Short mmCIF file of C-alpha atoms in Angstrom, two decimals:
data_model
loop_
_atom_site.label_atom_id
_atom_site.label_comp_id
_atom_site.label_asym_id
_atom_site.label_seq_id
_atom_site.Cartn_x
_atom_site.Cartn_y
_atom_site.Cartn_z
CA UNK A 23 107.10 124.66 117.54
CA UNK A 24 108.34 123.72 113.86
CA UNK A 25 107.10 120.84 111.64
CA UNK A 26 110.09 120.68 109.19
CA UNK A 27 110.54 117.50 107.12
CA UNK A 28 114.27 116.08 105.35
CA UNK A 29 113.06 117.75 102.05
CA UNK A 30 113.13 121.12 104.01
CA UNK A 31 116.82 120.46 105.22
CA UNK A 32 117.34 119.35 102.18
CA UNK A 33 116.60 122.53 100.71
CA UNK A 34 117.76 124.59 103.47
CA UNK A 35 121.41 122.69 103.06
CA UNK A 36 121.23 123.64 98.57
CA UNK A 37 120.21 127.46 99.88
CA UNK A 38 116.92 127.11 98.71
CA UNK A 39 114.86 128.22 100.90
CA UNK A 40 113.11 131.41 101.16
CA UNK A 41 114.46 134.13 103.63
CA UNK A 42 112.00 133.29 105.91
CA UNK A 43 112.05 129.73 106.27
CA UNK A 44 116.11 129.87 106.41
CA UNK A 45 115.57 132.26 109.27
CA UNK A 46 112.93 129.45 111.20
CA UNK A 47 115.07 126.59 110.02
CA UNK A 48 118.53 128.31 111.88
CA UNK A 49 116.72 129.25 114.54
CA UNK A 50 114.88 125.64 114.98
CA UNK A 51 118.71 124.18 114.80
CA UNK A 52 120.26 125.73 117.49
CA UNK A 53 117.20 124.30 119.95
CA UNK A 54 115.69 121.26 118.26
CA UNK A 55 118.61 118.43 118.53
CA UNK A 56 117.20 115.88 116.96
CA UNK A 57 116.97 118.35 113.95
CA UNK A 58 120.43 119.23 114.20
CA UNK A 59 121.47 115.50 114.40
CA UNK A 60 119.17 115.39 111.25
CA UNK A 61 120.56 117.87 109.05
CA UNK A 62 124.63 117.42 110.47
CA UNK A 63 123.19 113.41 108.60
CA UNK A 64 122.37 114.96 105.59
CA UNK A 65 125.81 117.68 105.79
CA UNK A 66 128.01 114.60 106.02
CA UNK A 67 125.83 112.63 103.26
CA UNK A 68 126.29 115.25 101.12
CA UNK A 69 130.37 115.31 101.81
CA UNK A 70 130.54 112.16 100.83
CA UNK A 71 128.75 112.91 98.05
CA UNK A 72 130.51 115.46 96.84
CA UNK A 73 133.76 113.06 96.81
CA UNK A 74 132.75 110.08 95.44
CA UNK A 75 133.34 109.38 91.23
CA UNK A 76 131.31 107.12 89.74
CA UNK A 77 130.22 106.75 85.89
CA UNK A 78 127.85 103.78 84.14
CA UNK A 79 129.29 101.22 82.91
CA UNK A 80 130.11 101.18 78.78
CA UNK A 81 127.48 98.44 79.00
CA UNK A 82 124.33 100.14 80.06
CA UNK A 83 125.70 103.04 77.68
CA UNK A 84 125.48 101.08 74.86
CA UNK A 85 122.05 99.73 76.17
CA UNK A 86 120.44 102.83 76.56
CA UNK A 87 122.16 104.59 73.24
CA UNK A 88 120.34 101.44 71.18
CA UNK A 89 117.50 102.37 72.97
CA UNK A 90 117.36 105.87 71.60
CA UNK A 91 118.77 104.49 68.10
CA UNK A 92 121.99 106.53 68.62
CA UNK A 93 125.12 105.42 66.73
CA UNK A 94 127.82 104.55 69.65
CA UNK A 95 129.97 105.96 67.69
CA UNK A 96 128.51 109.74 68.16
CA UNK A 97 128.95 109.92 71.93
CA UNK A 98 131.50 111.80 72.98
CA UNK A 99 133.06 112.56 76.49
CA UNK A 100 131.74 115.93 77.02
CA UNK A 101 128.30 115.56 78.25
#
């Protein structure tokens, strides 16, 4: 029996997990459904994820660059 949490699919889905707990996490997939309904979640999560394009707006830039008393004018695109 297996006591994995989210943060250990999480980690399992990013490859990092050591070799042993990636064997014991395949292995508890392909007999624990609810895990597998679990981490197919978190595989379609991170899909959706991987799609989506999103950026601050130039108003909580400027908010946070007066913050840390850095000219606007400094910030470039490459971050």
């Amino acid at each position: 029996m297996h006591n994995f949490k989210i943060e250990d699919l999480v980690q399992y889905l990013y490859q990092e997990t050591s070799n042993e707990k990636t064997a014991a996490i395949t292995a508890a997939l392909e007999t624990d459904w609810s895990l597998r309904e679990k981490y197919e979640q978190l595989l379609d999560g991170q899909k959706l994820l991987e799609v989506l394009n999103f950026s601050p707006r130039k108003k909580i830039i400027k908010a946070i660059l007066s913050q840390a008393n850095i000219p606007v004018g400094e910030l470039t695109n490459e971050v």
